[in-house]
Structures are given as C-alpha cells and as structure tokens.
mmCIF file of C-alpha atoms in Angstrom:
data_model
loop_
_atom_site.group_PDB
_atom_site.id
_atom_site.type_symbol
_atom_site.label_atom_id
_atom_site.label_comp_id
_atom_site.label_asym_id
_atom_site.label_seq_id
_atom_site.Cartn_x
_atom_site.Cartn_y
_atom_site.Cartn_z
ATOM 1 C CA UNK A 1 5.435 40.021 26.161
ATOM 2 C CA UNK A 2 8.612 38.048 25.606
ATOM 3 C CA UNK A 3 12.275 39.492 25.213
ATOM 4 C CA UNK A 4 15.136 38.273 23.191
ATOM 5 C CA UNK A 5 18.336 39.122 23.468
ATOM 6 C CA UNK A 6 21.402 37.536 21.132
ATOM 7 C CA UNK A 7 25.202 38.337 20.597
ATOM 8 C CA UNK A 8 26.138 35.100 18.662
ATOM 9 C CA UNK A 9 26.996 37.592 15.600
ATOM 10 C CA UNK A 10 26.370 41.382 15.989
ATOM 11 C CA UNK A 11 23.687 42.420 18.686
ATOM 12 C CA UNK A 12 20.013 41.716 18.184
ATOM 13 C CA UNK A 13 17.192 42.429 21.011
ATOM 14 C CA UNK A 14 13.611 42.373 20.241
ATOM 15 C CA UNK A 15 10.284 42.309 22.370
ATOM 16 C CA UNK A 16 7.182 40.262 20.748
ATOM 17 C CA UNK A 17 3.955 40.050 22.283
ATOM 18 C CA UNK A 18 2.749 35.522 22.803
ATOM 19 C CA UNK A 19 0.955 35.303 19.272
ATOM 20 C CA UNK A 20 4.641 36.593 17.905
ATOM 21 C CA UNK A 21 3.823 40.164 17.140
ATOM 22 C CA UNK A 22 6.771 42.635 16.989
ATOM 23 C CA UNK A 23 6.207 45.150 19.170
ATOM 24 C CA UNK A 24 9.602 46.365 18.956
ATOM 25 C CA UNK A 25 13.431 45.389 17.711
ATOM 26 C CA UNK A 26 16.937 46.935 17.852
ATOM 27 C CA UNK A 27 20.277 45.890 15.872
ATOM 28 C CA UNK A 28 23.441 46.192 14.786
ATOM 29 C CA UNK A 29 25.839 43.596 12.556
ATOM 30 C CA UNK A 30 29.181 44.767 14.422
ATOM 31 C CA UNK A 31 30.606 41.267 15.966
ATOM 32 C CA UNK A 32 32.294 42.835 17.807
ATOM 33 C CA UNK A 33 31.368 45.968 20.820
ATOM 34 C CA UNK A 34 28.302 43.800 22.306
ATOM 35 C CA UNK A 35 29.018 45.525 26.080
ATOM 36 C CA UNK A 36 28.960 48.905 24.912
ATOM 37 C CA UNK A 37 25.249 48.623 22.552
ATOM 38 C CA UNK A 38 23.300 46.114 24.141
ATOM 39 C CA UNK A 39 22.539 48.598 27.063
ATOM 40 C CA UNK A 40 21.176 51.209 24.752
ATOM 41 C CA UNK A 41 19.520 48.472 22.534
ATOM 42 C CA UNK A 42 17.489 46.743 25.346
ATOM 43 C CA UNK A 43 16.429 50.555 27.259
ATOM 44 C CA UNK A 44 15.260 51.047 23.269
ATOM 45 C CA UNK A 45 13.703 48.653 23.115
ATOM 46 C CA UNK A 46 11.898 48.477 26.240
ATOM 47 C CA UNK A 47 10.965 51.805 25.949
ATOM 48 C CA UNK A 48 9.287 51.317 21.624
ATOM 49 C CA UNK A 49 7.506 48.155 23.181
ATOM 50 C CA UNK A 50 5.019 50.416 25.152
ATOM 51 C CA UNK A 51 2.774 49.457 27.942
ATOM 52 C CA UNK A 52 2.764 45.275 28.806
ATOM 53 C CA UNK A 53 4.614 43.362 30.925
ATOM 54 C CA UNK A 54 7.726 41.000 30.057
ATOM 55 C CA UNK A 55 7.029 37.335 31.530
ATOM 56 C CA UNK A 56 9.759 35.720 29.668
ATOM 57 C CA UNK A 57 13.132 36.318 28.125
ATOM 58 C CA UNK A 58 14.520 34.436 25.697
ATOM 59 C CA UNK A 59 18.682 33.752 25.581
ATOM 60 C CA UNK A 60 20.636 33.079 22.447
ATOM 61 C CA UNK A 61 22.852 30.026 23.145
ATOM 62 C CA UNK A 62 25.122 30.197 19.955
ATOM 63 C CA UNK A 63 27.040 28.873 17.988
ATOM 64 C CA UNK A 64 29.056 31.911 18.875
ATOM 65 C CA UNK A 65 32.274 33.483 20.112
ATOM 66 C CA UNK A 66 33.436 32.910 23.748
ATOM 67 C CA UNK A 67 33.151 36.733 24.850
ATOM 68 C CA UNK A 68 30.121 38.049 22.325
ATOM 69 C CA UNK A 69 28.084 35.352 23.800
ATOM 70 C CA UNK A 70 28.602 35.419 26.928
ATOM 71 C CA UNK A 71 27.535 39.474 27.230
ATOM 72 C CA UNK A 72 23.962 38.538 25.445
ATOM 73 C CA UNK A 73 23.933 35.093 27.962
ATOM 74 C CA UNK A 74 24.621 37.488 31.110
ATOM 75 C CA UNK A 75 22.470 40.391 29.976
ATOM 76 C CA UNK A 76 19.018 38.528 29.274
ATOM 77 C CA UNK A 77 19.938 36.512 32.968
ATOM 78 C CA UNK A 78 20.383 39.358 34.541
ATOM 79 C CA UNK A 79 17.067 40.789 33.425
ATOM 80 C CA UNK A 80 14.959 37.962 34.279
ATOM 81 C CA UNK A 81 16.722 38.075 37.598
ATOM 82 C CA UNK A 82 15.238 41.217 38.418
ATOM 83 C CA UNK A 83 12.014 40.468 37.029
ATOM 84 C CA UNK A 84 11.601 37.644 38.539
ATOM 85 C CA UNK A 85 10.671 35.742 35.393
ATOM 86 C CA UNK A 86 12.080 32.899 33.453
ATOM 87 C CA UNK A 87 15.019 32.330 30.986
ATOM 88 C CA UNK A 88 13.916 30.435 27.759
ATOM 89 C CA UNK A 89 17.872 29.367 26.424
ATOM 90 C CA UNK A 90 17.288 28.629 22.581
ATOM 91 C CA UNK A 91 19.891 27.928 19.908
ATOM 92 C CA UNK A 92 20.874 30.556 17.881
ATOM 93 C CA UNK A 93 21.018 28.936 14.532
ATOM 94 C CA UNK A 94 16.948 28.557 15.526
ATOM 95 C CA UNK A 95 16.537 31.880 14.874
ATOM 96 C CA UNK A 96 18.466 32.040 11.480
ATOM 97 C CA UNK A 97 16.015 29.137 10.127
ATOM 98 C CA UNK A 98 12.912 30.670 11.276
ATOM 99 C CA UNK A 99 13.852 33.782 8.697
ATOM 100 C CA UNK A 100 14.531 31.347 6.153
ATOM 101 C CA UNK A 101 12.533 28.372 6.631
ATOM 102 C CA UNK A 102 11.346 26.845 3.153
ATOM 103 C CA UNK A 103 10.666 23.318 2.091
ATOM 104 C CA UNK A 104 13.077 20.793 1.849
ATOM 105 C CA UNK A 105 16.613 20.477 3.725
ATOM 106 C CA UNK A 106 18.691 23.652 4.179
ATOM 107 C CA UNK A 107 21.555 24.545 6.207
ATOM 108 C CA UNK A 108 22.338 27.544 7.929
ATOM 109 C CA UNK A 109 26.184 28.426 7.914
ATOM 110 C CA UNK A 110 27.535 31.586 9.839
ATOM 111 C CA UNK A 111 31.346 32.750 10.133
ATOM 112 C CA UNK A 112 33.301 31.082 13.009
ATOM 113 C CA UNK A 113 36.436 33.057 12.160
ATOM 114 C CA UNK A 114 39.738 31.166 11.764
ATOM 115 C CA UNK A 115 38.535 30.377 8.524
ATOM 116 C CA UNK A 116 36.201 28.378 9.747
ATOM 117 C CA UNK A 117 31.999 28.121 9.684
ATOM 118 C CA UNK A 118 29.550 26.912 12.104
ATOM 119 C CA UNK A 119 27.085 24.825 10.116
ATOM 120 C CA UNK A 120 23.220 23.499 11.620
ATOM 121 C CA UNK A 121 21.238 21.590 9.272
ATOM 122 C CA UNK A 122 17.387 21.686 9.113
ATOM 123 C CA UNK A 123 14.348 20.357 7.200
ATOM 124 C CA UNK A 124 11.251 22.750 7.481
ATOM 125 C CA UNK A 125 9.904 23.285 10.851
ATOM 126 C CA UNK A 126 8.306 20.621 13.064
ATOM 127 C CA UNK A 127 4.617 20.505 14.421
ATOM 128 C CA UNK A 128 5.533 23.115 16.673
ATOM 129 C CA UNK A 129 6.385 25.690 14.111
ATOM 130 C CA UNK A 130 10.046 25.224 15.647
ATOM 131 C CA UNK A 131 12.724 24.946 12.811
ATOM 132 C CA UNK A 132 13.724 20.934 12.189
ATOM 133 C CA UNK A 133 17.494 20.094 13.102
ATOM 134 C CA UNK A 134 18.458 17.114 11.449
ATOM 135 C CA UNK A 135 22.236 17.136 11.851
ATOM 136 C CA UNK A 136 23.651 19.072 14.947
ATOM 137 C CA UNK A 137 26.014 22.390 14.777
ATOM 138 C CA UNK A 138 29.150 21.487 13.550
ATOM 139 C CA UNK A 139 32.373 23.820 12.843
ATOM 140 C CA UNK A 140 34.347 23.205 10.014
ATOM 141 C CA UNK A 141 37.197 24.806 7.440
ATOM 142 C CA UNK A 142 35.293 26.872 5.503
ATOM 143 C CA UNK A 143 37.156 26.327 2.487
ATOM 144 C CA UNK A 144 35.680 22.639 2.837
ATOM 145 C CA UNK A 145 31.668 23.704 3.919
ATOM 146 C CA UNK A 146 30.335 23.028 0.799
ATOM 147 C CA UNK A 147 31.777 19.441 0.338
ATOM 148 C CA UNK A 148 30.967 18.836 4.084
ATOM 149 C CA UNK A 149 26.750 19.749 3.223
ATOM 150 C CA UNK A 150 26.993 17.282 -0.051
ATOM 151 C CA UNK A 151 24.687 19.336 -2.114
ATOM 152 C CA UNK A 152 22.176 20.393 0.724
ATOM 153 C CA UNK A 153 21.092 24.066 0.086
ATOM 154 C CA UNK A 154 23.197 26.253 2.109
ATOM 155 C CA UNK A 155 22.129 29.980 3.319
ATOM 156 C CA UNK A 156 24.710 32.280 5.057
ATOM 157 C CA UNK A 157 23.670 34.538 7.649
ATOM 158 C CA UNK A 158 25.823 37.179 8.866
ATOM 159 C CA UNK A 159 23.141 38.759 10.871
ATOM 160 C CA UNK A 160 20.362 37.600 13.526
ATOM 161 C CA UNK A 161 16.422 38.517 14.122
ATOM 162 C CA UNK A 162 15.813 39.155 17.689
ATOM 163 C CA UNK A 163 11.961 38.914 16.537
ATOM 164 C CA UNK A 164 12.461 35.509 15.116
ATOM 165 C CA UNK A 165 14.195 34.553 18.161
ATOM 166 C CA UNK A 166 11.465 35.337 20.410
ATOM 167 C CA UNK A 167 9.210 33.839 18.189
ATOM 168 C CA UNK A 168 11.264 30.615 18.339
ATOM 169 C CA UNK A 169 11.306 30.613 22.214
ATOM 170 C CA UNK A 170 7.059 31.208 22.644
ATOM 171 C CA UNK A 171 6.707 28.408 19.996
ATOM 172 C CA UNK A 172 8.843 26.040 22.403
ATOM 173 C CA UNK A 173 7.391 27.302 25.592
ATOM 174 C CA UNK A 174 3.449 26.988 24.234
ATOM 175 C CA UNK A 175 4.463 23.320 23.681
ATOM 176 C CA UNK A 176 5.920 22.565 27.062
ATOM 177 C CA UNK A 177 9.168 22.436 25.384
ATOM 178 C CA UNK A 178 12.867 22.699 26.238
ATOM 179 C CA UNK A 179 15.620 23.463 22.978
ATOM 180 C CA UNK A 180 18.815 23.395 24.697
ATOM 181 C CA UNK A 181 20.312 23.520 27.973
ATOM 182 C CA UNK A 182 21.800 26.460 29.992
ATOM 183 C CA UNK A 183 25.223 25.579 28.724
ATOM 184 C CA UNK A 184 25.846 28.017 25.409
ATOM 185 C CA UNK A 185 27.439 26.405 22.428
ATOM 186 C CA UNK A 186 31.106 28.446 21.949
ATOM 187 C CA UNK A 187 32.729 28.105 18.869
ATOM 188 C CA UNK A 188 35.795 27.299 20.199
ATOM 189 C CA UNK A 189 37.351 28.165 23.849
ATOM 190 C CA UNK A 190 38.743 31.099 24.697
ATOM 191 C CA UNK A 191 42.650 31.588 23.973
ATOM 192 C CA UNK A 192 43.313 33.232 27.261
ATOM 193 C CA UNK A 193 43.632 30.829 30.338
ATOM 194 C CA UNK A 194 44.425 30.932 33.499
ATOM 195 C CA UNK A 195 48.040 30.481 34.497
ATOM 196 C CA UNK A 196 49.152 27.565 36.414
ATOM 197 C CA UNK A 197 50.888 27.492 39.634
ATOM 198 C CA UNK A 198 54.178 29.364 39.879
ATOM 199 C CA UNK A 199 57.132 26.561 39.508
ATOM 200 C CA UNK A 200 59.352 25.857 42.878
ATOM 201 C CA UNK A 201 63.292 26.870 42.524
ATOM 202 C CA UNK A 202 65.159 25.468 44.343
ATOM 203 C CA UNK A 203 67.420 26.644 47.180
#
C-alpha cells in the first residue's frame, strides 16, 4: 500500500493499494490548521485502510505556502522514517491534473495569496499515465492569469486528492521514475527571517 500525504492547500492524506485502489482518504479544504488535523487524518486513515502494509509514502512538494507545506513535507518523512520505507516527493499540481486530465492542453491554477496564482501547464498524461507538464509552475498576479495562459483552458482547484496523489507517485515509481527533487516548491519565502548580528556602539 502507498500513503500520501499533502498540505499545499487544505490537508489531504490517502492510502491506495499499487494498482491505485482507494483503500482509504481523509480531508479538509482549511489552508490553514495543517499541525492540528493531519495527526487525526493520517491515524484515520491508517486505521479505514485495514490490514496491508505501507512500503511507500508519497510527499506533496507544492506549489504551496512556506509553513502548510512544510507540516505535510515533515509528516510523510517522518513516517517513512519509522517505517523504514521510502519517500516518493511528487509535485503537487500532479495531483490536481490527474483529477482533471482531458485531451488537449489545460492548466491548473491554485491561489498563491497576495493576489497572486500558481499556474502548471499540462497536455494529457504521458506513457506513464503521469500528467504532461509542458510549461513549469509559475506564480503570477492573478488579475493577469488569464492573459498569461493565452487562451489555454484553465481549471482552478482549491482543493487536493490524496488518492490521486498516490496514484501519481506508483505511476512514477512502476516506471523507475523520479518527478521532482527533495527540495519543495514554496510560493514565495517566508516573511519572517532571522535577525542579523546585533550592531557594535561604540564606547
């Protein structure tokens, strides 16, 4: 069985058996809270999934918010850790285009706040079953997102499938394949940094 866990935009966790079966899948749209659910969501989900054994787990890597994504990032490491299994990392916007693959080009566009969007383009889904990218994640103004995709159909997503996910992540790994790195894609940095060095005053 393979676990997914995702905070890019609310909280998503699902568990699919390899030939992409649900066997179970938890949610909620907040975008905000991701410490306090995803404990309860994963011992949910773990629990609906029944008897089998989890070899893999499979990270959402963004487009998402500094903090949100980094809770889903450290919670599906931390279970693999100790498992003792692997960590399939697998852009987020994957899972989106999965759900709403069709033919021809199509762009998935989610909320980056600021006024802003994160936009992935795709065409159909490769050989692999894995969703197409055919122009990388971008974030732009969204009052300027439709001029930006020059006609290519657009579909906003607000919320993620764990399941689709999952199913993204055992298509890559059946083919020997790796989607991203273990770097996640933030929207933007966080605003909080850390200070510099106290200045000297002199005597």
């Amino acid at each position: 069985m393979i676990l997914a866990v995702d905070t890019s935009l609310g909280t998503a966790v699902a568990v699919i058996d390899d030939d992409g079966a649900l066997r179970a899948e938890a949610a909620t749209s907040d975008p905000l809270g991701h410490a306090e659910v995803i404990g309860d969501l994963l011992a949910r989900v773990l629990d609906e999934a029944g008897a089998g054994e989890i070899t893999h787990v499979v990270s959402g890597m963004g487009p998402g918010p500094f903090t949100g994504l980094r809770i889903g990032i450290a919670a599906a490491r931390t279970f693999a850790l100790g498992r003792g299994i692997p960590v399939i990392p697998v852009p987020s916007h994957l899972a989106a285009a999965l759900t709403h693959a069709g033919e021809g080009r199509f762009a998935i566009v989610t909320d980056a706040r600021r006024r802003e969007v994160a936009i992935t383009v795709f065409d159909g889904t490769d050989a692999d079953g894995v969703p197409a990218v055919v122009a990388d994640t971008v974030l732009v103004p969204a009052s300027v997102a439709d001029a930006h995709l020059a006609g290519v159909r657009r579909i906003d997503v607000a919320t993620l499938s764990g399941a689709d996910l999952a199913r993204v992540g055992a298509r890559a790994l059946a083919a020997g394949r790796t989607l991203t790195g273990d770097e996640p894609l933030y929207m933007r940095h966080p605003d909080v940094v850390v200070p510099g060095a106290p200045k000297k005053v002199g005597p």
